[in-house]
mmCIF file of C-alpha atoms in Angstrom:
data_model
loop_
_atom_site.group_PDB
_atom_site.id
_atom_site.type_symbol
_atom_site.label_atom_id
_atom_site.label_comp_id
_atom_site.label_asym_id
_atom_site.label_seq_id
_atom_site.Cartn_x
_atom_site.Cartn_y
_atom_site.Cartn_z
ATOM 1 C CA UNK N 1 -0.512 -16.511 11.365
ATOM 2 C CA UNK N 2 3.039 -14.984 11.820
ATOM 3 C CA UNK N 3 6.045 -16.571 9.425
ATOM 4 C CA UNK N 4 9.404 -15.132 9.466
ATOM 5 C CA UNK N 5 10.522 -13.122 6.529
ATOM 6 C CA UNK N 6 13.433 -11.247 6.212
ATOM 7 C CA UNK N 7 14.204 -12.005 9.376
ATOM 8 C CA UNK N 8 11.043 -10.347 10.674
ATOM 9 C CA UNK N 9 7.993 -11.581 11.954
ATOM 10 C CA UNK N 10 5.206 -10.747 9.721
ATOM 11 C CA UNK N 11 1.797 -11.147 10.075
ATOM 12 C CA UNK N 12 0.029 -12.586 7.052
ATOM 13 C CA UNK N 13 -3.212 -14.301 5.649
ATOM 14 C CA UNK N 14 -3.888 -16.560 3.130
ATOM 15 C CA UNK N 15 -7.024 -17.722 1.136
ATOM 16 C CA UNK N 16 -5.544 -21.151 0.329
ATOM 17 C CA UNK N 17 -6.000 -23.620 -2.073
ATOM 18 C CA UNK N 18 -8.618 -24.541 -3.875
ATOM 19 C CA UNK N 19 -10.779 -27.569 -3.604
ATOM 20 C CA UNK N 20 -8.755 -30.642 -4.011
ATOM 21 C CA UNK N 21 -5.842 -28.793 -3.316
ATOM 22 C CA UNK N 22 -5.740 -27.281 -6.428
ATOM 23 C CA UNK N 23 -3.320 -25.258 -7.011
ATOM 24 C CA UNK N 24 -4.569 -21.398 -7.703
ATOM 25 C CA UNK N 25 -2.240 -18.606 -9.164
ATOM 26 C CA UNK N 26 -0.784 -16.328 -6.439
ATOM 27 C CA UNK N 27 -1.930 -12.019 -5.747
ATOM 28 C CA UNK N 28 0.179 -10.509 -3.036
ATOM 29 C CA UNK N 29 -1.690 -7.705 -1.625
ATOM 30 C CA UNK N 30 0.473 -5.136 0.054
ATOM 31 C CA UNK N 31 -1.447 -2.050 1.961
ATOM 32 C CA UNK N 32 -0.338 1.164 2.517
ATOM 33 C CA UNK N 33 1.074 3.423 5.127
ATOM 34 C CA UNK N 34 0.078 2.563 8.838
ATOM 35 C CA UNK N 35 -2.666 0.278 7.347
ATOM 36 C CA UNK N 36 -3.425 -3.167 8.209
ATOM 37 C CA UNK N 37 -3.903 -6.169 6.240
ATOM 38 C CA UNK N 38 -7.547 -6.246 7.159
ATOM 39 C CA UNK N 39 -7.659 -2.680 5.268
ATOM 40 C CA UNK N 40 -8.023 -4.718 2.128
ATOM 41 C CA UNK N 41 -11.810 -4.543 1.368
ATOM 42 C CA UNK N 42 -13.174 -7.991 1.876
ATOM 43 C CA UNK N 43 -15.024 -7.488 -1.385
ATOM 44 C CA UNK N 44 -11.637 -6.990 -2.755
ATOM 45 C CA UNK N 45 -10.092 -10.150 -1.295
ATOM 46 C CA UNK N 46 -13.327 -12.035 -2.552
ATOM 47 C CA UNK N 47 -13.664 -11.030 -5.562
ATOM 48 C CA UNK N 48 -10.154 -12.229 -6.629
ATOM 49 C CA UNK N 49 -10.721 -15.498 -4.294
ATOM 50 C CA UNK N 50 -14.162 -16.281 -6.619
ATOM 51 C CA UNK N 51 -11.907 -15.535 -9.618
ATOM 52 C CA UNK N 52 -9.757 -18.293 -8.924
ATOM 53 C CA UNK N 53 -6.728 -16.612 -7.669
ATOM 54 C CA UNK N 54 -5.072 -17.486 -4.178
ATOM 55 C CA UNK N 55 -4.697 -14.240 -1.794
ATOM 56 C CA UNK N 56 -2.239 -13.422 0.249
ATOM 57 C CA UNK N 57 -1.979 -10.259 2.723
ATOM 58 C CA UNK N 58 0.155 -9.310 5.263
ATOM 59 C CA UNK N 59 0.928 -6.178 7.797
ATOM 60 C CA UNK N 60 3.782 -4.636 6.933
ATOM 61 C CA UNK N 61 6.775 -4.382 9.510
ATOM 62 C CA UNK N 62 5.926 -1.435 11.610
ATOM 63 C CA UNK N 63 1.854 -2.176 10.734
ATOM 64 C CA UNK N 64 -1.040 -4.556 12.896
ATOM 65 C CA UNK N 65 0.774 -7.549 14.272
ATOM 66 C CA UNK N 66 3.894 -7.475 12.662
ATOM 67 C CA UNK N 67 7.306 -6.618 14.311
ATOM 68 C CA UNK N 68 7.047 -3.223 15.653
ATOM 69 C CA UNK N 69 10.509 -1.235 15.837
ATOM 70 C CA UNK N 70 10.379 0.640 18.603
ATOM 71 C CA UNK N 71 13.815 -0.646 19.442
ATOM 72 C CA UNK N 72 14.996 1.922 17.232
ATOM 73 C CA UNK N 73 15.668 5.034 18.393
ATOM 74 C CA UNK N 74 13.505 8.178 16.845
ATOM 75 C CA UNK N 75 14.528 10.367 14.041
ATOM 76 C CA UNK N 76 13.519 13.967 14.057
ATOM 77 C CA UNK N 77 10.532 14.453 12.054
ATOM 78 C CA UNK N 78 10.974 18.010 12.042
ATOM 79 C CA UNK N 79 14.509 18.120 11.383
ATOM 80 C CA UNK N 80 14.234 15.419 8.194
ATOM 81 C CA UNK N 81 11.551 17.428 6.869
ATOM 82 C CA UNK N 82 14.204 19.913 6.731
ATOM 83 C CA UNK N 83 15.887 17.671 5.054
ATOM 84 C CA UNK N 84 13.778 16.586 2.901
ATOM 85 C CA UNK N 85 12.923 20.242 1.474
ATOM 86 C CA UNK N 86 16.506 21.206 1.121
ATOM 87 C CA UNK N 87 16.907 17.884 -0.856
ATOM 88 C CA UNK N 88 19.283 16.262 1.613
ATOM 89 C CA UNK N 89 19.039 12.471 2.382
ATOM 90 C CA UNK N 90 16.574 11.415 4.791
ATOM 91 C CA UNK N 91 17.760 9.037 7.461
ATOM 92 C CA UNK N 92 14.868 6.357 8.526
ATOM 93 C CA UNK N 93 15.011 3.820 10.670
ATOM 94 C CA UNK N 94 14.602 1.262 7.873
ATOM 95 C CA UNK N 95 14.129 1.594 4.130
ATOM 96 C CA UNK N 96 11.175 0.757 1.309
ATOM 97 C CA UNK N 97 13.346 -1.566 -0.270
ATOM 98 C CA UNK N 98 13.499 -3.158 3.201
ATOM 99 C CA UNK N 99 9.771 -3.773 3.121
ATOM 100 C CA UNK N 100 9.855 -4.664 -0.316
ATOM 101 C CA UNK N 101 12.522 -7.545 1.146
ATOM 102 C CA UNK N 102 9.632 -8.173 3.825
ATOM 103 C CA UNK N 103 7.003 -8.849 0.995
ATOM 104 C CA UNK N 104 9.208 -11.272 -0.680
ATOM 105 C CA UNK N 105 10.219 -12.858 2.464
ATOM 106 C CA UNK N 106 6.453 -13.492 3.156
ATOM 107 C CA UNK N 107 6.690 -15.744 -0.838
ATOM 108 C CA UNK N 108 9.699 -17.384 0.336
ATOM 109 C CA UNK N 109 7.997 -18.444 3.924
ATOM 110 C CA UNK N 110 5.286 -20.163 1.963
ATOM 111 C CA UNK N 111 7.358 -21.279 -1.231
ATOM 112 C CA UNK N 112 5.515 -19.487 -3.679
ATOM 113 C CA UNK N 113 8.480 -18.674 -6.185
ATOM 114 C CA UNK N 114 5.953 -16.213 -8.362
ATOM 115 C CA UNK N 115 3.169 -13.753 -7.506
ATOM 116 C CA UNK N 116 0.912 -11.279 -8.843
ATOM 117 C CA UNK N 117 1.784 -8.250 -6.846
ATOM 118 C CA UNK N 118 -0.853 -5.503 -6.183
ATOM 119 C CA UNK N 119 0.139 -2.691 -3.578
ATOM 120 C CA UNK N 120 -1.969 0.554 -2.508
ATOM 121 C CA UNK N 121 -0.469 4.140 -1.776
ATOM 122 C CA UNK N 122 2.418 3.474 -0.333
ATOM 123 C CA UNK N 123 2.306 -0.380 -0.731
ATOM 124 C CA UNK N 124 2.315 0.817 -4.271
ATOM 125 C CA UNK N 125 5.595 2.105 -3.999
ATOM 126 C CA UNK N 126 6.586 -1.535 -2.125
ATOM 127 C CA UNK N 127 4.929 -3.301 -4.797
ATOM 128 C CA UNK N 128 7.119 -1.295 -7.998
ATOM 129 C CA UNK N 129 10.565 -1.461 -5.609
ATOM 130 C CA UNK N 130 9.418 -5.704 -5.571
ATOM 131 C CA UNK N 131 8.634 -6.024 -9.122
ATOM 132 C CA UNK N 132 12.079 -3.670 -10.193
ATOM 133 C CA UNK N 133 14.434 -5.560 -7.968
ATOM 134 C CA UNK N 134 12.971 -9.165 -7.898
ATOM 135 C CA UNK N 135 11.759 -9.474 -11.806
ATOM 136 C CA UNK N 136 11.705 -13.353 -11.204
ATOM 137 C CA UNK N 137 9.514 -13.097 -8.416
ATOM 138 C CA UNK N 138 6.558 -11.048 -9.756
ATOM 139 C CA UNK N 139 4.132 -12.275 -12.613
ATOM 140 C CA UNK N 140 2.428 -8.964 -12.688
ATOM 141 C CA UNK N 141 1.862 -5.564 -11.173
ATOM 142 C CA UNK N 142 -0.890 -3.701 -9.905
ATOM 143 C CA UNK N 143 -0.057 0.046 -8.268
ATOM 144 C CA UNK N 144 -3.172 1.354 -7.354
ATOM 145 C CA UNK N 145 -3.146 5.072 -5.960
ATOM 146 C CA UNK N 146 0.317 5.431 -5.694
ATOM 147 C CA UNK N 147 3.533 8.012 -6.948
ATOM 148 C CA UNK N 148 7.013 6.645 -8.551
ATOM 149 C CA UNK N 149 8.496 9.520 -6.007
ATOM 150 C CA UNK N 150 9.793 11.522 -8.669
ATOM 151 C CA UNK N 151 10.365 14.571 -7.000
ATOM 152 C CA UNK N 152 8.890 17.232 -9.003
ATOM 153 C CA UNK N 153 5.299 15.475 -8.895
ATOM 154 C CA UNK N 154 2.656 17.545 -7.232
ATOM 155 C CA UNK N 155 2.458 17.104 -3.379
ATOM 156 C CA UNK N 156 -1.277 16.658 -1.170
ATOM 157 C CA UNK N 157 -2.677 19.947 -0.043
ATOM 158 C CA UNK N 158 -1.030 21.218 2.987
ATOM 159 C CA UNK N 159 -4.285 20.445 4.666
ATOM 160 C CA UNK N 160 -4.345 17.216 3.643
ATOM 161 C CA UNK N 161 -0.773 16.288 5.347
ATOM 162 C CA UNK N 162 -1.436 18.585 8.384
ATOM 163 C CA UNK N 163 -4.409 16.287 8.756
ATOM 164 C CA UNK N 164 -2.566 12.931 8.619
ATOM 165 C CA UNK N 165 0.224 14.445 11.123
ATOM 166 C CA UNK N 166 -1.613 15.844 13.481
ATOM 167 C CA UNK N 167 -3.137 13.441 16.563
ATOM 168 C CA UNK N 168 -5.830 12.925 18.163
ATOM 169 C CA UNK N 169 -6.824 15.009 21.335
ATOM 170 C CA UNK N 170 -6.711 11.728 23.456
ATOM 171 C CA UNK N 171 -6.253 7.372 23.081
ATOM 172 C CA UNK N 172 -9.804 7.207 23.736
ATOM 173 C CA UNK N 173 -11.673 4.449 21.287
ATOM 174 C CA UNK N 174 -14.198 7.346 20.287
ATOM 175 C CA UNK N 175 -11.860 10.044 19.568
ATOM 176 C CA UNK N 176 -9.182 7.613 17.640
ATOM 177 C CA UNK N 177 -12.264 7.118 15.668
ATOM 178 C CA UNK N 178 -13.606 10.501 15.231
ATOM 179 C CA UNK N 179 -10.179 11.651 13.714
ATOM 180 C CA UNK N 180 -9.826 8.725 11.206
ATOM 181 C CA UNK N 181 -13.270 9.486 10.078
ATOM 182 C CA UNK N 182 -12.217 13.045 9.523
ATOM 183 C CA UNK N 183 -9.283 12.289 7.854
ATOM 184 C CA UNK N 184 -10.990 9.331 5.550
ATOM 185 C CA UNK N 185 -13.524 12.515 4.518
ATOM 186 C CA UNK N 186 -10.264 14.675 3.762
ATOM 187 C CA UNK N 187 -9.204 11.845 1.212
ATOM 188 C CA UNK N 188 -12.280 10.278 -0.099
ATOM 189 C CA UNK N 189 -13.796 11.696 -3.184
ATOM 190 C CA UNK N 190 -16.501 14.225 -2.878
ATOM 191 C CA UNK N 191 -18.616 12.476 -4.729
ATOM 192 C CA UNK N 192 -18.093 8.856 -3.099
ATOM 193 C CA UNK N 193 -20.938 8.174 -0.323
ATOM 194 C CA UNK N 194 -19.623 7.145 2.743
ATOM 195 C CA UNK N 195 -21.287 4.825 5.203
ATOM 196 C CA UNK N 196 -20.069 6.136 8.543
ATOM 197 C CA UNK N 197 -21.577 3.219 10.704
ATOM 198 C CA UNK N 198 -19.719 0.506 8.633
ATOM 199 C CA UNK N 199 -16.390 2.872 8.472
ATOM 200 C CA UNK N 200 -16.747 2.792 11.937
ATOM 201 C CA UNK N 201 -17.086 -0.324 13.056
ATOM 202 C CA UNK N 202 -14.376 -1.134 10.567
ATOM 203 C CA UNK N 203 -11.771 1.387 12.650
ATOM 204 C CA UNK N 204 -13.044 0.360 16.003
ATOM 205 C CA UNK N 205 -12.242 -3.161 14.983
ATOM 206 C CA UNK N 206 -8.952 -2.161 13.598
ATOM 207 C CA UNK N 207 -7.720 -0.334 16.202
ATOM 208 C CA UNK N 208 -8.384 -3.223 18.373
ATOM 209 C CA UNK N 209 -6.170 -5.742 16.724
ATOM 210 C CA UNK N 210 -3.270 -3.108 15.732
ATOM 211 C CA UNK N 211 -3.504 -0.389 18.309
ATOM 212 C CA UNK N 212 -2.434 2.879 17.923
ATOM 213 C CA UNK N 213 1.483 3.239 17.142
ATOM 214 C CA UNK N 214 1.931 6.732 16.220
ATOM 215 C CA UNK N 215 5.584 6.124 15.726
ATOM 216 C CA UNK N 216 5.125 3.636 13.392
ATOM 217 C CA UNK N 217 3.305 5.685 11.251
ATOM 218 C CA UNK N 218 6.278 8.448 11.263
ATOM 219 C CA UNK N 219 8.615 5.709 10.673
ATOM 220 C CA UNK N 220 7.203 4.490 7.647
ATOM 221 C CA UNK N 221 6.813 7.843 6.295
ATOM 222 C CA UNK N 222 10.082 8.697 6.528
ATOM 223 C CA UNK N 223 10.620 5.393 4.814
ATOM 224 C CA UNK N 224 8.705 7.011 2.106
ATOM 225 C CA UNK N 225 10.390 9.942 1.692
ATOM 226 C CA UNK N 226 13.941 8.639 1.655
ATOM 227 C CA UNK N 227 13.009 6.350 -1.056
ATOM 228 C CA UNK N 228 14.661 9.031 -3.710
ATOM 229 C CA UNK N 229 15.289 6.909 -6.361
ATOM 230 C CA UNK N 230 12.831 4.693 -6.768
ATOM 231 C CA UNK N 231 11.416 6.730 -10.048
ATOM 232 C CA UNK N 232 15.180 5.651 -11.603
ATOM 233 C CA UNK N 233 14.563 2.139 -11.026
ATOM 234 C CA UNK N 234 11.425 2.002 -12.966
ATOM 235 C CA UNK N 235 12.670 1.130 -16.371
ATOM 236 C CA UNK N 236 13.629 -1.944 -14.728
ATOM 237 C CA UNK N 237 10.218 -3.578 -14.547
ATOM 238 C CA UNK N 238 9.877 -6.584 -17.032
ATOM 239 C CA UNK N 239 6.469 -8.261 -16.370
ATOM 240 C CA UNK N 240 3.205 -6.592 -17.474
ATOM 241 C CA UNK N 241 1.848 -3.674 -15.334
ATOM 242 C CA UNK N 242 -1.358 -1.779 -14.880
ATOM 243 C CA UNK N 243 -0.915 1.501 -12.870
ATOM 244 C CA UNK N 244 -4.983 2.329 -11.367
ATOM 245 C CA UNK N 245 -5.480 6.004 -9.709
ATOM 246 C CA UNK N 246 -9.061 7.669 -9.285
ATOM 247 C CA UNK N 247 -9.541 10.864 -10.904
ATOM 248 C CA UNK N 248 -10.016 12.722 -7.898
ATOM 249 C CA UNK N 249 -7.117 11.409 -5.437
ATOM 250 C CA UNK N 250 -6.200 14.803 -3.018
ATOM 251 C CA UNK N 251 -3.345 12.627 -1.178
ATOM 252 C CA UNK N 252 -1.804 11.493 -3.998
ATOM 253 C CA UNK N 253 -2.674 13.313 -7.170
ATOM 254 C CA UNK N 254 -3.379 11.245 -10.894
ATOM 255 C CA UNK N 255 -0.074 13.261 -12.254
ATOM 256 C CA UNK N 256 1.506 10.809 -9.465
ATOM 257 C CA UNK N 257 0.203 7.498 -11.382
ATOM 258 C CA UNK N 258 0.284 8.790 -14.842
ATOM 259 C CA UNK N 259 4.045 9.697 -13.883
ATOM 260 C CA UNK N 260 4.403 5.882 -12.602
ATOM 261 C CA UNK N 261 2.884 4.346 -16.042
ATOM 262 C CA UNK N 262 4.605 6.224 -17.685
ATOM 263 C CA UNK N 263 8.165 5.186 -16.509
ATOM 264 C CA UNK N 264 6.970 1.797 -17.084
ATOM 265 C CA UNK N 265 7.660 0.428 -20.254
ATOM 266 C CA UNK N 266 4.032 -0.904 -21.978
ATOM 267 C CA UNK N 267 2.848 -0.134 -18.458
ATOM 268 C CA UNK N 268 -1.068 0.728 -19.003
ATOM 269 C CA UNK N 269 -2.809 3.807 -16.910
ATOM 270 C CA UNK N 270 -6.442 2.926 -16.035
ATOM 271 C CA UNK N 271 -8.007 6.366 -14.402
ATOM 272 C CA UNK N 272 -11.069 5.714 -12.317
ATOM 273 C CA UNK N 273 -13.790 8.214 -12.046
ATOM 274 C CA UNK N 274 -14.962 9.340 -8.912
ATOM 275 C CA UNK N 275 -12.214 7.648 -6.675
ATOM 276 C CA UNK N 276 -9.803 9.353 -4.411
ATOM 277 C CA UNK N 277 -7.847 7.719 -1.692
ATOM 278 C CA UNK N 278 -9.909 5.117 -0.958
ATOM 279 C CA UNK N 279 -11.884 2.309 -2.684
ATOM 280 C CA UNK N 280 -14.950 3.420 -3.619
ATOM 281 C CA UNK N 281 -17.843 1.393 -5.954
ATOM 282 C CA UNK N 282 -16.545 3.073 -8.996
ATOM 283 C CA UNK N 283 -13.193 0.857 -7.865
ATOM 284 C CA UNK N 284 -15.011 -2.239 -7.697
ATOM 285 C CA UNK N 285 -16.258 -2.167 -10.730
ATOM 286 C CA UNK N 286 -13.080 -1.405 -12.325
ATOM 287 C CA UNK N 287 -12.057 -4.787 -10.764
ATOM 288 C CA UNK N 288 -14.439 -6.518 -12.251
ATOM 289 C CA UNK N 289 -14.350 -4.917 -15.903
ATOM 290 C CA UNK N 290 -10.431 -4.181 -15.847
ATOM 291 C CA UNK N 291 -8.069 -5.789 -13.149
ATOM 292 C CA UNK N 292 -8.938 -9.395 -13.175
ATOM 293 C CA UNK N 293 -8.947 -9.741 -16.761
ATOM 294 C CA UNK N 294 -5.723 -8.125 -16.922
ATOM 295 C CA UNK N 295 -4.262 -10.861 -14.327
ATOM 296 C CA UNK N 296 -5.686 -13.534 -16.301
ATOM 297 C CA UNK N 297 -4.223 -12.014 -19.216
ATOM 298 C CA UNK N 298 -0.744 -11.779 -17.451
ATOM 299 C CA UNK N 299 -0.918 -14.944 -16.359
ATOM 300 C CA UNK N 300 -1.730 -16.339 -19.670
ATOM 301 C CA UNK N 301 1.186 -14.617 -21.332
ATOM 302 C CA UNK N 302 4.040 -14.282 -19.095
ATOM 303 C CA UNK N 303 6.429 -11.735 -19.596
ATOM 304 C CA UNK N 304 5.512 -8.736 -22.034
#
């Protein structure tokens, strides 16, 4: 269902109550950049659901079925990555605190005044912008594979960006497919299987409820890289935090997360072995032995 937050329509979905009404402590998931909300695992979303917590996801603006903003007219890429190198300010079309306003507009639509906020990659980076800026509003804070955007952390391989730039030779359902595959192999860890037929059917699926905005996706990088000062604002998060990032993460390298933790004050790092970009078993099990104990924990004891 759509509510309106931050004066944006936003996509969202929500596990609920539980039975009897009863009310369940509140995760936020926010997803990454040009991801969906149905890019959560669902053995993610269940997991936390059978551990008694209420989820909530939503697209991002610019992401699925949330506002798209085409309306506004198209930076350069070239020229602001230009910009960008010669350290000069980057000029997007909207900003990450704007989508951090988004994820707390989505709280506000359904009066929940306090959340557990977990974000991925670049809804990392939304997720540490929320908890910085709106201290009352987060409980927790989970920043799975993501960078504070300091800016002398190490960068992907040049491959690896070239490879999430570059488009597909036509719209076609098969070759929108075959390139996300190829780019999913560029990220993944080497040593994480991958079930093609399931990845598959997940993209074919995905691509028919979002579509294929490749303008979005430029938009919300740009978002990403005018978000300078982000790493500054750090210091400022008050409620407990655990910072995940696999070992072997070629998008966004572990100096990224152990960077993030460690502008975090009693922020814990929790490397996971044979993880990259994406959520392999090794993941899973780390929510199981490590993430939902430390939300119960948080929950338990408030502030640190």
């Amino acid at each position: 269902m759509k509510v309106i937050a931050n004066d944006v329509p936003i996509e969202i979905e929500d596990s609920g109550e539980g039975a009897n009404g009863e009310k369940r402590p509140v995760v936020l998931l926010i997803m990454g950049l040009g991801m969906q909300l149905t890019d959560w695992p669902d053995e993610i979303v269940n997991r936390l659901v059978d551990a008694g917590f209420r989820v909530i996801r939503h697209d991002n603006r610019d992401s699925g079925l949330s506002q798209r903003f085409d309306h506004i007219p198209q930076r350069s890429f070239l020229w602001q990555k230009v910009r960008f190198r010669l350290g000069l300010p980057i000029r997007a079309s909207y900003s990450m605190q704007d989508m951090a306003d988004d994820a707390v507009g989505v709280l506000d639509a359904l009066d929940i005044p306090q959340a557990h906020i977990i974000g991925a990659s670049m809804g990392g980076m939304i997720a540490q912008r929320l908890a910085a800026t709106y201290p009352e509003r987060a409980k927790s804070l989970v920043s799975i594979m993501s960078s504070s955007g300091a800016q002398d952390l190490p960068q992907p391989k040049p491959e690896i960006m070239a490879a999430l730039l570059s488009k597909p030779a036509n719209t076609s359902m098969e070759e929108l497919v075959r390139h996300q595959l190829g780019i999913i192999r560029l990220i993944a860890s080497p040593s994480e299987p991958l079930d093609t037929d399931e990845l598959t059917n997940h993209l074919k699926a995905a691509f028919c409820r979002g579509g294929y905005h490749p303008k979005s996706f430029i938009r919300q990088t740009l978002a990403i890289m005018a978000d300078s000062d982000r790493a500054d604002l750090l210091n400022r998060i008050s409620c407990p935090t655990l910072v995940v990032h696999g070992e072997d993460d070629p998008l966004i390298p572990i100096a990224c997360g152990e960077d993030t933790a460690k502008r975090i004050t009693g922020a814990k790092l929790l490397p996971v072995q044979q993880m990259g970009h994406t959520f392999p078993p090794s993941f899973m099990q780390a929510m199981t032995e490590e993430i939902i104990p430390f939300l119960y924990r948080a929950g338990n004891n408030g502030m640190k």
